[in-house]
Amino acid sequence: MKQKLEEIRARAREELGSVSELSELENFRVRVLGKKGELTGILKSMGGLSAEERPKMGQLANEVRQNIEKMLADKIEELKAREVQREIESMPVFDISVPMDTAQGSYHPITLVQRQCEAVFKSMGFAVEEYSEIVTDYECFEALNIPKDHPARDMQDTYYLENGQLLKSHTSAAQNAIYKKYRDALVNEGKPIKAIFPGRCFRNEATDACHENTFFQMEGVMVDKNISISNLIYFMKTMLSEVFQKDIQVRLRPGFFPFVEPGFELDISCLICGGEGCASCKHSGWLELCPCGMIHPEVLKAGGIDPEEYTGFAFGLGLTRLAMMKYGVKDIRDLNSGSLKALSQFTEDE
Ligand code: PHE
C-alpha cells in the first residue's frame, strides 16, 4: 500500500507538471482526489490492514493527499497568472497616465478653407495633386524661368539643405512635374491639364501680422488650346464666391512673376475692416490674395508643352490669407501658434 501511495504521489507530480490548461485540472482533481478517485479508493481499502499498520498508512495517505492538494493549488495559481499575462500582452499599448481630454478637437482653419477650395475646383473638373515640401533648385526656380542670379530670386529667399535642395518657397515648384505628368494625355488625347496642388511653403521672412516664414498656398493650372485670361477670371470668381458664400469685390493689378506673362495680382477687399484699412491689409483696404497670370512660354516648354499650340493660366492662391479673411484672423502668427484657445474657435461644417 505504501508503494501504491508513493506511486500516486509521483504520478500526480508528473501529470501536473505537463498540464498547461486550467480546464484540465478539474479532471485531474476528480480522478485523483474525488469521491471515487484513486486516493479515496486506497483509503477505503485500509480496513483490511492490521491495527498496527493502519495508523501509519493513514498518516502517509493524509500526507500524500495534502501534498497533492498543495501541488494542485500551486498549479492553479501558476496557470491563472499565465492567463492574465497572456491577456495583458494581447492588449493594445496605451498610456493610462495621460489625463483625459474632454475638449473636442477641430480642424485647423487652413484645412477648412483648403477643403472648401478643393471641393469647388474638383466640381469644376480639376485634379488635386500632392507635392513634396523639399524640391530642387530646378523645380523651384529654373523651370519657372528664374535663372540663377536672377533678381526675382530675392523675393523668395528660402531655406537651403546641405545637399543643395530647398524647402519650396511657392507651390509653383510643382508646376514642371504636373506638366510632365499630364502632357501625354493633353497632346495625344486632347485632355486639358486641370490641376490644383495645395501645399506648405517656406520663406526666410521677418514675421509680422501678415508675414510668416511658413504658410500655405494652393496652386492651380489649366492648359489647353485657346485658354485666355477670361478663363482665369471665371474660375477665380466662381471659387471665391463659393468659399465666401457671397459676391466679394476683386481687383486685378499688373504683377510681375517671371513664370507668367502677362502677370497679375488678384486682390479682394479686406473683410476684416470692410475696406477702411487695418493692420492686416497694411491700411490699404485690399488684401493681396492671389497672384496669377498666363503661363510663360518658356515654362510650358520646360514642361514639354509646345507654347505655339497650347496656352494656359496659373494662379497661386494664398490659403493662409484666405483663412484669415474668412475667419477674421487678425494676426497670421496665431495660425501657427498651436494655441488651442485661438484655433478651437473655428469648428465648422465638417
Ligand atoms: N508662385 C508665386 C508666389 O508665390 C505666385 C504665382 C503663382 C504667381 C502662379 C503667378 C502664377 O509668389
mmCIF file of C-alpha atoms in Angstrom, residues 3-218:
data_model
loop_
_atom_site.group_PDB
_atom_site.id
_atom_site.type_symbol
_atom_site.label_atom_id
_atom_site.label_comp_id
_atom_site.label_asym_id
_atom_site.label_seq_id
_atom_site.Cartn_x
_atom_site.Cartn_y
_atom_site.Cartn_z
ATOM 1 C CA GLN A 3 4.241 1.696 -2.622
ATOM 2 C CA LYS A 4 0.866 2.460 -4.201
ATOM 3 C CA LEU A 5 0.614 5.739 -2.302
ATOM 4 C CA GLU A 6 4.104 6.733 -3.370
ATOM 5 C CA GLU A 7 3.245 5.852 -6.935
ATOM 6 C CA ILE A 8 0.139 8.022 -6.857
ATOM 7 C CA ARG A 9 2.153 10.956 -5.491
ATOM 8 C CA ALA A 10 4.899 10.570 -8.121
ATOM 9 C CA ARG A 11 2.395 10.250 -10.975
ATOM 10 C CA ALA A 12 0.435 13.266 -9.737
ATOM 11 C CA ARG A 13 3.595 15.379 -9.707
ATOM 12 C CA GLU A 14 4.463 14.265 -13.226
ATOM 13 C CA GLU A 15 0.978 14.811 -14.601
ATOM 14 C CA LEU A 16 0.620 18.240 -13.040
ATOM 15 C CA GLY A 17 3.981 19.250 -14.472
ATOM 16 C CA SER A 18 2.732 18.778 -18.012
ATOM 17 C CA VAL A 19 -0.720 20.390 -17.657
ATOM 18 C CA SER A 20 -0.985 23.739 -19.420
ATOM 19 C CA GLU A 21 -4.749 24.486 -19.330
ATOM 20 C CA LEU A 22 -6.836 25.306 -16.276
ATOM 21 C CA SER A 23 -9.710 23.216 -17.607
ATOM 22 C CA GLU A 24 -7.580 20.026 -17.443
ATOM 23 C CA LEU A 25 -7.069 20.440 -13.700
ATOM 24 C CA GLU A 26 -10.656 19.704 -12.719
ATOM 25 C CA ASN A 27 -10.465 16.316 -14.443
ATOM 26 C CA PHE A 28 -7.280 15.630 -12.570
ATOM 27 C CA ARG A 29 -8.841 16.574 -9.243
ATOM 28 C CA VAL A 30 -11.849 14.308 -9.711
ATOM 29 C CA ARG A 31 -9.706 11.412 -10.909
ATOM 30 C CA VAL A 32 -7.220 11.554 -8.017
ATOM 31 C CA LEU A 33 -8.885 13.279 -5.083
ATOM 32 C CA GLY A 34 -12.599 12.884 -5.870
ATOM 33 C CA LYS A 35 -15.042 10.613 -4.012
ATOM 34 C CA LYS A 36 -14.379 7.826 -6.449
ATOM 35 C CA GLY A 37 -10.799 8.837 -7.026
ATOM 36 C CA GLU A 38 -7.618 6.799 -6.738
ATOM 37 C CA LEU A 39 -6.587 8.092 -3.352
ATOM 38 C CA THR A 40 -10.042 7.720 -1.835
ATOM 39 C CA GLY A 41 -10.099 4.143 -3.111
ATOM 40 C CA ILE A 42 -6.934 3.350 -1.217
ATOM 41 C CA LEU A 43 -8.178 4.988 1.973
ATOM 42 C CA LYS A 44 -11.325 2.855 1.753
ATOM 43 C CA SER A 45 -9.290 -0.331 1.477
ATOM 44 C CA MET A 46 -7.446 0.425 4.704
ATOM 45 C CA GLY A 47 -9.983 -1.535 6.677
ATOM 46 C CA GLY A 48 -8.074 -4.692 5.715
ATOM 47 C CA LEU A 49 -4.848 -3.591 7.373
ATOM 48 C CA SER A 50 -3.547 -4.711 10.733
ATOM 49 C CA ALA A 51 -4.180 -2.456 13.757
ATOM 50 C CA GLU A 52 -0.526 -1.688 13.836
ATOM 51 C CA GLU A 53 -0.193 -0.684 10.216
ATOM 52 C CA ARG A 54 -3.424 1.248 9.872
ATOM 53 C CA PRO A 55 -2.359 4.498 11.643
ATOM 54 C CA LYS A 56 0.962 4.553 9.784
ATOM 55 C CA MET A 57 -0.691 4.167 6.438
ATOM 56 C CA GLY A 58 -3.404 6.616 7.455
ATOM 57 C CA GLN A 59 -0.756 9.211 8.225
ATOM 58 C CA LEU A 60 1.064 8.585 4.966
ATOM 59 C CA ALA A 61 -2.165 8.720 2.962
ATOM 60 C CA ASN A 62 -3.047 12.064 4.573
ATOM 61 C CA GLU A 63 0.410 13.385 3.832
ATOM 62 C CA VAL A 64 0.118 12.335 0.171
ATOM 63 C CA ARG A 65 -3.334 13.893 -0.065
ATOM 64 C CA GLN A 66 -2.097 17.182 1.400
ATOM 65 C CA ASN A 67 0.907 17.089 -0.923
ATOM 66 C CA ILE A 68 -1.236 16.612 -3.988
ATOM 67 C CA GLU A 69 -3.729 19.280 -2.894
ATOM 68 C CA LYS A 70 -0.874 21.749 -2.462
ATOM 69 C CA MET A 71 0.603 20.873 -5.864
ATOM 70 C CA LEU A 72 -2.823 21.316 -7.422
ATOM 71 C CA ALA A 73 -3.360 24.710 -5.755
ATOM 72 C CA ASP A 74 0.096 25.897 -6.873
ATOM 73 C CA LYS A 75 -0.601 24.780 -10.404
ATOM 74 C CA ILE A 76 -3.940 26.598 -10.472
ATOM 75 C CA GLU A 77 -2.253 29.777 -9.347
ATOM 76 C CA GLU A 78 0.520 29.415 -11.890
ATOM 77 C CA LEU A 79 -1.888 28.879 -14.786
ATOM 78 C CA LYS A 80 -4.128 31.764 -13.708
ATOM 79 C CA ALA A 81 -1.135 34.111 -13.583
ATOM 80 C CA ARG A 82 -0.075 32.934 -17.024
ATOM 81 C CA GLU A 83 -3.563 33.578 -18.396
ATOM 82 C CA VAL A 84 -3.573 37.136 -17.001
ATOM 83 C CA GLN A 85 -0.131 37.731 -18.502
ATOM 84 C CA ARG A 86 -1.336 36.498 -21.900
ATOM 85 C CA GLU A 87 -4.322 38.840 -21.698
ATOM 86 C CA ILE A 88 -2.105 41.810 -20.817
ATOM 87 C CA GLU A 89 0.199 41.089 -23.708
ATOM 88 C CA SER A 90 -2.649 40.954 -26.191
ATOM 89 C CA MET A 91 -3.967 44.347 -25.091
ATOM 90 C CA PRO A 92 -3.244 47.456 -27.203
ATOM 91 C CA VAL A 93 -0.481 49.615 -25.781
ATOM 92 C CA PHE A 94 -1.655 52.924 -24.400
ATOM 93 C CA ASP A 95 -0.550 55.295 -21.735
ATOM 94 C CA ILE A 96 -3.049 55.175 -18.881
ATOM 95 C CA SER A 97 -1.369 58.082 -17.143
ATOM 96 C CA VAL A 98 -2.373 60.612 -19.833
ATOM 97 C CA PRO A 99 -5.158 62.763 -18.396
ATOM 98 C CA MET A 100 -8.491 62.526 -20.183
ATOM 99 C CA ASP A 101 -9.150 65.419 -22.525
ATOM 100 C CA THR A 102 -12.834 66.129 -22.758
ATOM 101 C CA ALA A 103 -12.442 69.052 -25.175
ATOM 102 C CA GLN A 104 -13.490 68.260 -28.738
ATOM 103 C CA GLY A 105 -10.901 68.658 -31.473
ATOM 104 C CA SER A 106 -11.467 70.736 -34.582
ATOM 105 C CA TYR A 107 -9.930 71.154 -37.991
ATOM 106 C CA HIS A 108 -7.364 73.892 -38.448
ATOM 107 C CA PRO A 109 -8.860 76.923 -40.238
ATOM 108 C CA ILE A 110 -6.404 76.458 -43.113
ATOM 109 C CA THR A 111 -7.506 72.838 -43.517
ATOM 110 C CA LEU A 112 -11.098 74.038 -43.618
ATOM 111 C CA VAL A 113 -10.563 76.570 -46.419
ATOM 112 C CA GLN A 114 -8.285 74.167 -48.277
ATOM 113 C CA ARG A 115 -11.032 71.560 -48.304
ATOM 114 C CA GLN A 116 -13.631 74.075 -49.428
ATOM 115 C CA CYS A 117 -11.405 75.205 -52.303
ATOM 116 C CA GLU A 118 -10.617 71.636 -53.262
ATOM 117 C CA ALA A 119 -14.314 70.781 -53.346
ATOM 118 C CA VAL A 120 -15.107 73.720 -55.635
ATOM 119 C CA PHE A 121 -12.241 73.011 -58.036
ATOM 120 C CA LYS A 122 -12.952 69.280 -58.059
ATOM 121 C CA SER A 123 -16.523 70.056 -59.049
ATOM 122 C CA MET A 124 -15.083 72.001 -61.993
ATOM 123 C CA GLY A 125 -13.003 69.027 -63.122
ATOM 124 C CA PHE A 126 -9.629 69.828 -61.536
ATOM 125 C CA ALA A 127 -7.422 67.040 -60.183
ATOM 126 C CA VAL A 128 -5.986 67.545 -56.692
ATOM 127 C CA GLU A 129 -2.255 66.798 -56.585
ATOM 128 C CA GLU A 130 0.172 66.490 -53.689
ATOM 129 C CA TYR A 131 3.775 67.555 -53.923
ATOM 130 C CA SER A 132 6.883 67.309 -51.792
ATOM 131 C CA GLU A 133 7.965 70.139 -49.479
ATOM 132 C CA ILE A 134 11.614 69.563 -50.408
ATOM 133 C CA VAL A 135 12.344 70.390 -54.039
ATOM 134 C CA THR A 136 15.280 71.048 -56.348
ATOM 135 C CA ASP A 137 16.528 74.437 -57.479
ATOM 136 C CA TYR A 138 15.414 73.483 -60.991
ATOM 137 C CA GLU A 139 11.808 72.818 -59.925
ATOM 138 C CA CYS A 140 11.531 75.873 -57.699
ATOM 139 C CA PHE A 141 13.262 78.379 -59.957
ATOM 140 C CA GLU A 142 14.921 77.367 -63.216
ATOM 141 C CA ALA A 143 11.962 75.502 -64.714
ATOM 142 C CA LEU A 144 9.917 78.606 -63.866
ATOM 143 C CA ASN A 145 12.048 80.905 -65.958
ATOM 144 C CA ILE A 146 14.047 82.188 -62.978
ATOM 145 C CA PRO A 147 17.695 81.542 -63.846
ATOM 146 C CA LYS A 148 20.468 81.529 -61.252
ATOM 147 C CA ASP A 149 21.324 85.052 -60.059
ATOM 148 C CA HIS A 150 18.057 86.490 -61.397
ATOM 149 C CA PRO A 151 16.890 89.317 -59.094
ATOM 150 C CA ALA A 152 13.417 87.686 -58.849
ATOM 151 C CA ARG A 153 15.011 85.124 -56.538
ATOM 152 C CA ASP A 154 15.346 87.812 -53.894
ATOM 153 C CA MET A 155 11.557 87.830 -53.396
ATOM 154 C CA GLN A 156 11.685 84.204 -52.358
ATOM 155 C CA ASP A 157 14.636 83.633 -50.098
ATOM 156 C CA THR A 158 14.124 80.246 -48.501
ATOM 157 C CA TYR A 159 15.840 77.508 -46.516
ATOM 158 C CA TYR A 160 18.515 75.502 -48.284
ATOM 159 C CA LEU A 161 19.573 71.993 -47.355
ATOM 160 C CA GLU A 162 23.186 70.854 -47.369
ATOM 161 C CA ASN A 163 22.579 68.708 -50.448
ATOM 162 C CA GLY A 164 21.556 71.756 -52.499
ATOM 163 C CA GLN A 165 17.815 71.071 -52.300
ATOM 164 C CA LEU A 166 15.492 73.569 -50.653
ATOM 165 C CA LEU A 167 12.185 73.961 -48.871
ATOM 166 C CA LYS A 168 9.777 75.094 -51.559
ATOM 167 C CA SER A 169 9.121 78.817 -51.431
ATOM 168 C CA HIS A 170 5.946 78.538 -53.508
ATOM 169 C CA THR A 171 3.639 75.822 -54.782
ATOM 170 C CA SER A 172 4.672 76.782 -58.328
ATOM 171 C CA ALA A 173 7.617 74.441 -57.691
ATOM 172 C CA ALA A 174 5.300 71.573 -58.624
ATOM 173 C CA GLN A 175 4.279 73.044 -61.995
ATOM 174 C CA ASN A 176 7.016 71.371 -64.017
ATOM 175 C CA ALA A 177 6.202 67.914 -62.639
ATOM 176 C CA ILE A 178 2.489 68.432 -63.252
ATOM 177 C CA TYR A 179 3.023 69.429 -66.888
ATOM 178 C CA LYS A 180 5.217 66.389 -67.433
ATOM 179 C CA LYS A 181 2.698 64.113 -65.765
ATOM 180 C CA TYR A 182 -0.273 65.238 -67.863
ATOM 181 C CA ARG A 183 1.457 66.305 -71.101
ATOM 182 C CA ASP A 184 0.874 63.000 -72.929
ATOM 183 C CA ALA A 185 -2.851 62.996 -72.185
ATOM 184 C CA LEU A 186 -3.018 66.602 -73.423
ATOM 185 C CA VAL A 187 -1.118 66.036 -76.654
ATOM 186 C CA ASN A 188 -2.343 62.533 -77.542
ATOM 187 C CA GLU A 189 -5.890 62.551 -76.196
ATOM 188 C CA GLY A 190 -6.696 66.261 -76.190
ATOM 189 C CA LYS A 191 -7.428 66.241 -72.432
ATOM 190 C CA PRO A 192 -6.819 69.705 -70.947
ATOM 191 C CA ILE A 193 -4.471 69.868 -67.963
ATOM 192 C CA LYS A 194 -6.537 70.977 -64.971
ATOM 193 C CA ALA A 195 -4.891 70.540 -61.610
ATOM 194 C CA ILE A 196 -4.638 72.198 -58.228
ATOM 195 C CA PHE A 197 -1.872 71.479 -55.755
ATOM 196 C CA PRO A 198 -2.148 72.807 -52.207
ATOM 197 C CA GLY A 199 0.960 72.810 -50.050
ATOM 198 C CA ARG A 200 3.056 74.286 -47.305
ATOM 199 C CA CYS A 201 5.633 76.858 -48.365
ATOM 200 C CA PHE A 202 8.593 78.407 -46.599
ATOM 201 C CA ARG A 203 10.390 81.717 -46.841
ATOM 202 C CA ASN A 204 13.127 83.359 -44.892
ATOM 203 C CA GLU A 205 10.965 86.261 -43.721
ATOM 204 C CA ALA A 206 10.843 88.707 -40.859
ATOM 205 C CA THR A 207 7.444 87.917 -39.337
ATOM 206 C CA ASP A 208 4.692 90.407 -38.562
ATOM 207 C CA ALA A 209 0.876 90.458 -38.514
ATOM 208 C CA CYS A 210 0.724 89.499 -42.209
ATOM 209 C CA HIS A 211 4.011 87.687 -42.901
ATOM 210 C CA GLU A 212 5.085 84.251 -41.726
ATOM 211 C CA ASN A 213 8.042 82.045 -42.617
ATOM 212 C CA THR A 214 5.669 79.108 -43.069
ATOM 213 C CA PHE A 215 2.399 79.481 -44.937
ATOM 214 C CA PHE A 216 0.044 77.630 -47.246
ATOM 215 C CA GLN A 217 -0.734 78.201 -50.879
ATOM 216 C CA MET A 218 -2.861 76.446 -53.431
#
